[in-house]
Structures are given as structure tokens and as C-alpha cells.
Coordinates of N, CA and C in Angstrom, one line a residue:
M1 N 0.8 -1.2 0.0 CA 0.0 0.0 0.0 C 0.9 1.2 0.0
K2 N 0.4 2.2 -0.7 CA 1.1 3.5 -0.7 C 0.7 4.3 0.5
K3 N 1.6 5.3 0.7 CA 1.4 6.1 1.9 C 0.1 7.0 1.7
N4 N -0.2 7.4 0.5 CA -1.4 8.2 0.3 C -2.7 7.3 0.5
E5 N -2.7 6.1 0.2 CA -3.8 5.2 0.4 C -4.1 5.0 1.9
I6 N -3.0 4.8 2.7 CA -3.1 4.6 4.1 C -3.7 5.9 4.8
S7 N -3.1 7.0 4.4 CA -3.6 8.3 5.0 C -5.0 8.6 4.6
S8 N -5.4 8.2 3.4 CA -6.8 8.3 2.9 C -7.8 7.5 3.7
Q9 N -7.3 6.2 4.0 CA -8.1 5.3 4.9 C -8.3 5.9 6.3
W10 N -7.2 6.4 6.8 CA -7.3 7.0 8.2 C -8.2 8.2 8.2
E11 N -8.2 9.0 7.1 CA -9.1 10.2 7.1 C -10.6 9.7 7.1
I12 N -10.9 8.6 6.4 CA -12.2 8.1 6.3 C -12.6 7.6 7.7
V13 N -11.7 6.8 8.4 CA -12.0 6.3 9.7 C -12.3 7.5 10.7
I14 N -11.4 8.5 10.7 CA -11.6 9.6 11.6 C -12.8 10.4 11.3
R15 N -13.2 10.6 10.0 CA -14.4 11.3 9.7 C -15.6 10.5 10.2
F16 N -15.6 9.1 9.9 CA -16.7 8.3 10.4 C -16.8 8.3 11.9
L17 N -15.7 8.3 12.6 CA -15.7 8.4 14.1 C -16.4 9.7 14.5
F18 N -16.0 10.8 14.0 CA -16.6 12.1 14.4 C -18.1 12.2 14.0
I19 N -18.4 11.7 12.8 CA -19.8 11.8 12.4 C -20.7 10.9 13.3
S20 N -20.1 9.7 13.6 CA -20.9 8.7 14.5 C -21.0 9.3 15.9
L21 N -19.9 9.9 16.4 CA -20.0 10.5 17.8 C -21.1 11.6 17.8
F22 N -21.1 12.5 16.8 CA -22.0 13.5 16.7 C -23.5 13.0 16.6
A23 N -23.7 12.0 15.7 CA -25.0 11.5 15.4 C -25.5 10.7 16.6
F24 N -24.7 9.8 17.2 CA -25.2 8.9 18.2 C -24.9 9.5 19.6
G25 N -24.1 10.4 19.8 CA -23.8 11.0 21.1 C -24.5 12.3 21.3
F26 N -25.0 12.9 20.3 CA -25.6 14.2 20.4 C -27.0 14.2 19.8
L27 N -27.1 14.0 18.5 CA -28.4 14.1 17.7 C -29.4 13.1 18.2
Y28 N -29.0 11.9 18.3 CA -30.0 10.8 18.7 C -30.5 11.1 20.1
P29 N -29.6 11.3 21.2 CA -30.2 11.5 22.5 C -31.0 12.8 22.6
L30 N -30.6 13.8 21.8 CA -31.4 15.1 21.8 C -32.8 14.8 21.2
T31 N -32.8 14.1 20.1 CA -34.1 13.8 19.4 C -35.0 13.0 20.4
I32 N -34.5 11.9 21.0 CA -35.3 11.1 21.8 C -35.8 11.9 23.1
T33 N -34.9 12.7 23.6 CA -35.3 13.5 24.8 C -36.4 14.5 24.4
G34 N -36.3 15.1 23.2 CA -37.3 16.0 22.7 C -38.6 15.3 22.5
I35 N -38.6 14.1 21.9 CA -39.8 13.3 21.7 C -40.5 13.0 23.0
T36 N -39.7 12.5 24.0 CA -40.3 12.1 25.3 C -40.9 13.3 26.0
K37 N -40.2 14.5 25.9 CA -40.7 15.7 26.6 C -42.0 16.2 25.9
L38 N -42.1 15.9 24.6 CA -43.2 16.4 23.9 C -44.5 15.5 24.1
F39 N -44.3 14.1 24.2 CA -45.4 13.2 24.3 C -45.6 12.6 25.7
F40 N -44.5 12.6 26.5 CA -44.5 11.9 27.8 C -43.9 12.8 28.8
L41 N -44.3 14.1 28.9 CA -43.6 15.0 29.8 C -43.5 14.6 31.2
E42 N -44.6 14.1 31.8 CA -44.6 13.7 33.2 C -43.5 12.5 33.4
K43 N -43.5 11.5 32.5 CA -42.6 10.4 32.7 C -41.2 10.8 32.4
A44 N -41.0 11.7 31.4 CA -39.7 12.2 31.0 C -39.0 12.9 32.2
N45 N -39.8 13.5 33.0 CA -39.3 14.3 34.2 C -39.1 13.5 35.4
G46 N -39.4 12.2 35.4 CA -39.2 11.3 36.5 C -40.4 10.9 37.3
S47 N -41.6 11.2 36.7 CA -42.9 10.8 37.4 C -42.9 11.4 38.8
L48 N -42.6 12.7 38.9 CA -42.5 13.4 40.2 C -43.9 13.6 40.8
I49 N -43.9 13.5 42.1 CA -45.2 13.8 42.8 C -45.0 15.1 43.5
R50 N -46.0 16.0 43.2 CA -46.0 17.4 43.8 C -47.1 17.5 44.8
L51 N -46.8 18.3 45.8 CA -47.9 18.6 46.8 C -47.7 20.1 47.0
D52 N -48.7 20.9 46.8 CA -48.7 22.4 46.9 C -47.5 23.0 46.1
G53 N -47.3 22.4 44.9 CA -46.2 22.9 44.1 C -44.8 22.5 44.4
K54 N -44.7 21.7 45.5 CA -43.3 21.3 45.9 C -43.2 19.8 45.6
V55 N -42.0 19.4 45.1 CA -41.8 18.0 44.8 C -41.6 17.2 46.1
V56 N -42.4 16.2 46.3 CA -42.3 15.4 47.5 C -41.8 14.0 47.3
G57 N -41.6 13.6 46.0 CA -41.1 12.3 45.7 C -41.3 11.9 44.3
S58 N -41.0 10.7 44.0 CA -41.3 10.1 42.6 C -42.1 8.9 42.8
E59 N -43.1 8.7 41.9 CA -43.9 7.5 42.1 C -43.1 6.2 41.7
L60 N -41.9 6.4 41.2 CA -41.1 5.2 40.8 C -40.1 4.8 41.8
L61 N -40.0 5.5 42.9 CA -38.9 5.3 43.9 C -39.5 5.2 45.3
S62 N -38.9 4.3 46.1 CA -39.3 4.2 47.5 C -38.5 5.3 48.2
Q63 N -38.9 5.6 49.5 CA -38.2 6.6 50.2 C -37.9 6.1 51.6
K64 N -37.0 6.7 52.3 CA -36.7 6.3 53.7 C -37.8 6.9 54.5
L65 N -38.4 6.1 55.4 CA -39.5 6.5 56.2 C -39.0 7.4 57.4
N66 N -39.7 8.5 57.6 CA -39.3 9.4 58.7 C -40.3 9.3 59.9
S67 N -41.2 8.3 59.8 CA -42.2 8.1 60.8 C -42.5 6.6 61.0
N68 N -42.7 6.2 62.2 CA -43.1 4.8 62.4 C -44.5 4.5 62.0
S69 N -45.3 5.5 61.9 CA -46.8 5.3 61.7 C -47.1 5.6 60.2
M70 N -46.4 4.9 59.3 CA -46.6 4.9 57.9 C -46.5 3.5 57.3
F71 N -47.0 3.4 56.1 CA -46.9 2.1 55.4 C -45.4 1.8 55.1
R72 N -45.0 0.6 55.2 CA -43.6 0.2 55.0 C -43.4 -0.2 53.6
Y73 N -42.2 0.2 53.1 CA -41.7 -0.2 51.8 C -40.9 -1.6 52.0
R74 N -40.5 -2.1 50.8 CA -39.6 -3.2 50.9 C -38.3 -2.7 51.4
P75 N -37.5 -3.5 52.0 CA -36.2 -3.0 52.5 C -35.3 -2.6 51.3
S76 N -34.3 -1.7 51.6 CA -33.4 -1.3 50.5 C -32.0 -1.7 50.9
A77 N -31.3 -2.4 50.0 CA -29.9 -2.8 50.3 C -29.0 -1.5 50.3
A78 N -29.4 -0.4 49.6 CA -28.6 0.8 49.5 C -29.2 1.9 50.5
D79 N -29.9 1.5 51.5 CA -30.5 2.4 52.5 C -31.3 3.5 51.8
Y80 N -32.0 3.2 50.7 CA -32.9 4.1 50.0 C -32.1 5.2 49.3
G81 N -30.8 5.1 49.1 CA -30.0 6.0 48.4 C -30.3 5.8 46.9
K82 N -30.4 6.9 46.2 CA -30.7 6.8 44.7 C -29.4 6.5 43.9
I83 N -28.3 6.9 44.4 CA -27.0 6.7 43.8 C -26.0 6.2 44.8
P84 N -25.5 5.0 44.8 CA -25.9 3.9 43.9 C -27.1 3.2 44.4
S85 N -27.8 2.6 43.6 CA -28.9 1.7 44.0 C -28.6 0.3 43.6
G86 N -29.3 -0.7 44.1 CA -29.1 -2.0 43.7 C -29.3 -3.0 44.9
A87 N -29.2 -4.3 44.5 CA -29.4 -5.3 45.5 C -28.1 -5.6 46.3
S88 N -28.3 -6.4 47.3 CA -27.1 -6.7 48.1 C -26.2 -7.8 47.5
N89 N -26.8 -8.5 46.5 CA -26.1 -9.6 45.8 C -25.6 -10.7 46.8
L90 N -26.3 -10.8 47.9 CA -25.9 -11.9 48.9 C -26.7 -13.2 48.4
S91 N -26.0 -14.3 48.5 CA -26.6 -15.6 48.0 C -27.6 -16.0 49.1
P92 N -28.5 -16.9 48.7 CA -29.5 -17.4 49.6 C -28.9 -18.2 50.8
S93 N -27.7 -18.7 50.6 CA -27.0 -19.4 51.7 C -26.2 -18.5 52.6
S94 N -26.2 -17.2 52.3 CA -25.3 -16.3 53.0 C -25.9 -16.1 54.5
L95 N -25.0 -16.2 55.4 CA -25.3 -16.0 56.8 C -25.7 -14.6 57.1
E96 N -25.1 -13.6 56.4 CA -25.4 -12.2 56.5 C -26.9 -12.0 56.1
L97 N -27.3 -12.6 54.9 CA -28.6 -12.4 54.5 C -29.6 -13.1 55.4
Q98 N -29.3 -14.2 55.9 CA -30.2 -14.9 56.9 C -30.4 -14.1 58.1
T99 N -29.3 -13.5 58.6 CA -29.4 -12.6 59.8 C -30.3 -11.4 59.5
M100 N -30.1 -10.8 58.4 CA -31.0 -9.6 58.0 C -32.4 -10.0 58.0
I101 N -32.7 -11.2 57.3 CA -34.1 -11.6 57.2 C -34.7 -11.9 58.6
N102 N -33.9 -12.6 59.4 CA -34.4 -12.9 60.8 C -34.7 -11.6 61.6
E103 N -33.8 -10.6 61.4 CA -34.0 -9.3 62.1 C -35.3 -8.6 61.6
R104 N -35.5 -8.7 60.3 CA -36.7 -8.1 59.7 C -38.0 -8.8 60.2
K105 N -37.9 -10.2 60.3 CA -39.0 -11.0 60.8 C -39.4 -10.5 62.2
L106 N -38.3 -10.4 63.1 CA -38.6 -10.0 64.5 C -39.2 -8.6 64.5
E107 N -38.7 -7.7 63.7 CA -39.3 -6.3 63.7 C -40.8 -6.4 63.2
L108 N -41.1 -7.1 62.2 CA -42.5 -7.2 61.8 C -43.3 -7.9 62.9
D109 N -42.8 -8.9 63.5 CA -43.6 -9.6 64.6 C -43.8 -8.6 65.7
R110 N -42.8 -7.8 66.0 CA -42.9 -6.8 67.1 C -44.1 -5.8 66.8
L111 N -44.2 -5.4 65.5 CA -45.2 -4.5 65.1 C -46.6 -5.1 64.9
G112 N -46.6 -6.5 64.9 CA -47.9 -7.2 64.7 C -48.2 -7.4 63.3
I113 N -47.2 -7.3 62.4 CA -47.4 -7.5 61.0 C -46.9 -8.9 60.6
R114 N -47.8 -9.8 60.1 CA -47.4 -11.2 59.8 C -46.4 -11.2 58.7
H115 N -45.2 -11.7 58.9 CA -44.2 -11.8 57.8 C -44.6 -12.8 56.8
T116 N -45.5 -13.8 57.1 CA -45.9 -14.8 56.2 C -46.8 -14.1 55.1
V117 N -47.5 -13.1 55.5 CA -48.4 -12.3 54.5 C -47.5 -11.3 53.8
C118 N -46.6 -10.7 54.5 CA -45.8 -9.6 53.9 C -44.3 -10.1 53.7
S119 N -44.2 -11.2 53.0 CA -42.8 -11.7 52.8 C -42.0 -10.7 52.0
E120 N -42.6 -9.8 51.2 CA -41.8 -8.9 50.4 C -41.1 -7.9 51.3
L121 N -41.6 -7.7 52.6 CA -40.9 -6.8 53.5 C -39.7 -7.4 54.1
L122 N -39.4 -8.7 53.8 CA -38.2 -9.4 54.2 C -37.0 -9.2 53.3
Y123 N -37.3 -9.0 52.0 CA -36.3 -9.1 50.9 C -36.3 -7.8 50.2
S124 N -35.1 -7.2 49.9 CA -35.0 -6.0 49.0 C -35.3 -6.4 47.6
S125 N -35.7 -5.5 46.8 CA -36.0 -5.7 45.4 C -34.6 -5.6 44.6
G126 N -34.6 -6.0 43.4 CA -33.4 -5.9 42.6 C -32.8 -4.5 42.5
S127 N -33.6 -3.5 42.4 CA -33.1 -2.1 42.4 C -32.9 -1.6 43.8
G128 N -33.5 -2.2 44.8 CA -33.5 -1.6 46.1 C -34.3 -0.4 46.3
L129 N -35.1 0.0 45.3 CA -35.9 1.2 45.4 C -37.3 1.0 44.9
D130 N -37.8 -0.2 44.8 CA -39.1 -0.5 44.3 C -40.1 0.0 45.3
P131 N -41.1 0.9 44.8 CA -42.1 1.4 45.8 C -43.3 0.6 45.9
H132 N -43.4 -0.6 45.2 CA -44.6 -1.4 45.2 C -44.6 -2.5 46.2
I133 N -45.7 -2.8 46.8 CA -45.9 -4.0 47.6 C -47.3 -4.6 47.2
S134 N -47.5 -5.8 47.6 CA -48.8 -6.5 47.3 C -49.9 -5.9 48.0
V135 N -51.1 -6.0 47.5 CA -52.3 -5.5 48.2 C -52.5 -6.2 49.5
G136 N -52.2 -7.5 49.6 CA -52.3 -8.2 50.8 C -51.4 -7.7 51.9
C137 N -50.2 -7.3 51.5 CA -49.2 -6.7 52.4 C -49.6 -5.4 52.9
A138 N -50.2 -4.6 52.1 CA -50.7 -3.3 52.5 C -51.9 -3.4 53.5
R139 N -52.8 -4.4 53.2 CA -53.9 -4.7 54.1 C -53.4 -5.2 55.4
E140 N -52.3 -6.0 55.4 CA -51.8 -6.6 56.6 C -51.2 -5.4 57.5
Q141 N -50.7 -4.4 56.9 CA -50.2 -3.3 57.7 C -51.3 -2.4 58.2
A142 N -52.5 -2.5 57.7 CA -53.6 -1.6 58.1 C -53.9 -1.8 59.6
E143 N -53.9 -3.0 60.1 CA -54.2 -3.2 61.5 C -53.1 -2.5 62.4
F144 N -51.8 -2.6 62.0 CA -50.8 -1.9 62.8 C -51.0 -0.4 62.8
L145 N -51.3 0.2 61.6 CA -51.6 1.6 61.5 C -52.8 2.0 62.3
H146 N -53.8 1.2 62.3 CA -55.0 1.5 63.1 C -54.6 1.6 64.6
R147 N -53.8 0.7 65.0 CA -53.4 0.7 66.5 C -52.6 2.0 66.8
V148 N -51.7 2.4 65.9 CA -50.8 3.5 66.3 C -51.5 4.9 66.0
S149 N -52.4 4.9 65.1 CA -53.0 6.2 64.7 C -54.5 6.4 65.2
K150 N -55.1 5.3 65.5 CA -56.6 5.3 65.9 C -57.5 5.7 64.8
V151 N -57.0 5.7 63.5 CA -57.8 5.9 62.4 C -58.6 4.6 62.2
P152 N -59.9 4.7 61.9 CA -60.7 3.5 61.8 C -60.2 2.5 60.7
L153 N -60.2 1.2 61.0 CA -59.7 0.2 60.0 C -60.4 0.3 58.7
D154 N -61.7 0.5 58.6 CA -62.4 0.6 57.3 C -61.9 1.8 56.5
V155 N -61.5 2.9 57.2 CA -61.0 4.1 56.5 C -59.7 3.8 55.9
I156 N -58.8 3.1 56.6 CA -57.5 2.7 56.2 C -57.6 1.8 55.0
N157 N -58.5 0.8 55.1 CA -58.7 -0.2 54.0 C -59.3 0.5 52.7
E158 N -60.1 1.5 52.9 CA -60.6 2.3 51.8 C -59.5 3.1 51.1
L159 N -58.6 3.6 51.9 CA -57.4 4.3 51.4 C -56.5 3.4 50.5
I160 N -56.3 2.2 51.1 CA -55.6 1.2 50.3 C -56.3 0.8 49.0
Q161 N -57.6 0.6 49.1 CA -58.4 0.3 47.9 C -58.2 1.4 46.8
Q162 N -58.2 2.7 47.2 CA -58.1 3.8 46.3 C -56.7 3.8 45.6
N163 N -55.7 3.2 46.3 CA -54.3 3.3 45.8 C -53.9 2.0 45.1
I164 N -54.8 1.1 44.8 CA -54.4 -0.1 44.1 C -54.1 0.2 42.6
E165 N -53.0 -0.3 42.1 CA -52.7 -0.2 40.7 C -52.9 -1.6 40.1
Y166 N -53.6 -1.6 39.0 CA -53.9 -2.9 38.4 C -52.9 -3.3 37.3
P167 N -52.9 -4.5 36.9 CA -51.9 -4.9 35.8 C -52.1 -4.1 34.5
I168 N -51.0 -3.9 33.9 CA -50.9 -3.1 32.6 C -51.7 -3.9 31.6
W169 N -52.6 -3.3 30.9 CA -53.5 -3.9 29.9 C -54.2 -5.1 30.5
G170 N -54.4 -5.1 31.8 CA -55.2 -6.2 32.4 C -54.5 -7.5 32.5
M171 N -53.2 -7.6 32.1 CA -52.5 -8.9 32.1 C -51.1 -8.9 32.5
M172 N -50.4 -7.7 32.4 CA -49.0 -7.7 32.7 C -48.8 -7.2 34.1
G173 N -48.3 -8.1 35.0 CA -48.1 -7.8 36.4 C -49.2 -8.3 37.3
R174 N -49.3 -7.7 38.4 CA -50.3 -8.1 39.4 C -50.9 -6.9 40.1
D175 N -52.0 -7.0 40.8 CA -52.5 -5.9 41.6 C -51.4 -5.6 42.6
R176 N -51.2 -4.3 42.8 CA -50.1 -3.8 43.7 C -50.5 -2.5 44.2
V177 N -49.7 -2.1 45.3 CA -50.0 -0.7 45.9 C -48.6 0.0 45.8
N178 N -48.7 1.2 45.3 CA -47.5 2.1 45.3 C -47.4 2.8 46.7
V179 N -46.4 2.4 47.5 CA -46.3 2.8 48.9 C -46.1 4.3 48.9
T180 N -45.3 4.9 48.0 CA -45.1 6.3 48.0 C -46.4 7.1 47.9
K181 N -47.2 6.7 46.9 CA -48.5 7.4 46.7 C -49.4 7.1 47.9
L182 N -49.4 5.9 48.4 CA -50.2 5.5 49.6 C -49.8 6.3 50.8
N183 N -48.5 6.5 51.1 CA -48.1 7.3 52.2 C -48.4 8.7 52.1
L184 N -48.4 9.2 50.8 CA -48.8 10.6 50.6 C -50.2 10.8 50.9
S185 N -51.1 9.9 50.5 CA -52.5 10.0 50.8 C -52.7 9.8 52.3
W186 N -51.9 9.0 52.9 CA -52.0 8.8 54.4 C -51.7 10.1 55.1
K187 N -50.6 10.7 54.7 CA -50.1 12.0 55.3 C -51.2 13.0 55.2
Q188 N -51.8 13.1 54.0 CA -52.9 14.1 53.8 C -54.1 13.8 54.7
M189 N -54.4 12.6 54.8 CA -55.6 12.2 55.6 C -55.3 12.4 57.1
T190 N -54.1 12.1 57.6 CA -53.8 12.1 59.0 C -53.2 13.5 59.4
H191 N -52.8 14.3 58.4 CA -52.2 15.6 58.7 C -50.8 15.4 59.4
E192 N -50.2 14.3 59.1 CA -48.9 14.0 59.7 C -47.7 14.7 59.1

């Protein structure tokens, strides 16, 4: 190969590299961001929950509880920190995991919440930030909240019923309760 041919090939490679970087590193993300902001503004901004104009959370993330008299989330391996998030990656045979599960069982028993009904309160989710629990687990916590708040049990169960999210298109997923939304409704109702 001649020197001119090699330099010509390098020019093509370098041009292709810069065009690709511009197209896929700038134009494509900008276009997708623009489309999502145009058609899915609420989701593109993080599905934020606002109360009196102030952001109080995201319906996609669990939060660290600042009160004992609220509905409980699944545990978080990252202590509800958004960065980094994730699971503990402990194996089922891990003594550390078994110790954490046993401590959580004791805590639920102490509160009068049956861990056999609320097994999701024993294990963190893959992201460690999942805000959803089963409807059964939310209802199991109703008795505890009734005891600590003196709010009538039927009122608490109605609040849970109002916050049930059903499967997508009636078939993807299961009935579940978003604890972030439920706790916000609970705070508004109890003025906590």
C-alpha cells in the first residue's frame, strides 16, 4: 500500500468516528429527549409527585421513612439512596442475608405484621428502590396503622383500595400498591 492510500483510509475512519459521535452521542439523545418531553412530559421528568407545588417524591422510587406510623416499603440494600442503587447480591445461603431476614421478621412480629403475609418486607428488590408492595401486604399493615393512629380500620382499607394499581393492559403484572402514593394519601388524611 502506498502512503497516500493509508492516510486516505485513516481520514475516512476519523471522519466516520466524528460523524458517529455527533450522530449517536448528540443528535440521537437530543431527538429522543425531545420526543419524550413532547409526548410523555410527566414520565420524562421522573414521574414526580408534587404537593402544593413542591416535589415530595417520585412514584417510581421508595423513600426512607421518617415516621413509624406509615406504610412500610420493601427494605433497601442501599438504604434508599438513589445513587448507587441495587441489590445486596448476597446468596440465599449467606449467613449475613439470613441474619438480616431474621431481624426483619422480628421487627415485623414486634409491630404485629405477619411476615408470612408480607414476605416482600423481608427481601429487598433488585433495584433496592421498588415502591410497590402487594395488596395483601398493604392490608396486613392496616391493623398496625389502626393501632398507632386510631384511624378506623375501614377508612385505612378504603385508602388502600383507592391506591391499588392494576396490571398493565389487564394482564402484565399483578395488583399492587405504590407505597409512595399511599403514604402521601395517608399523610394528607392524618395531617402527619
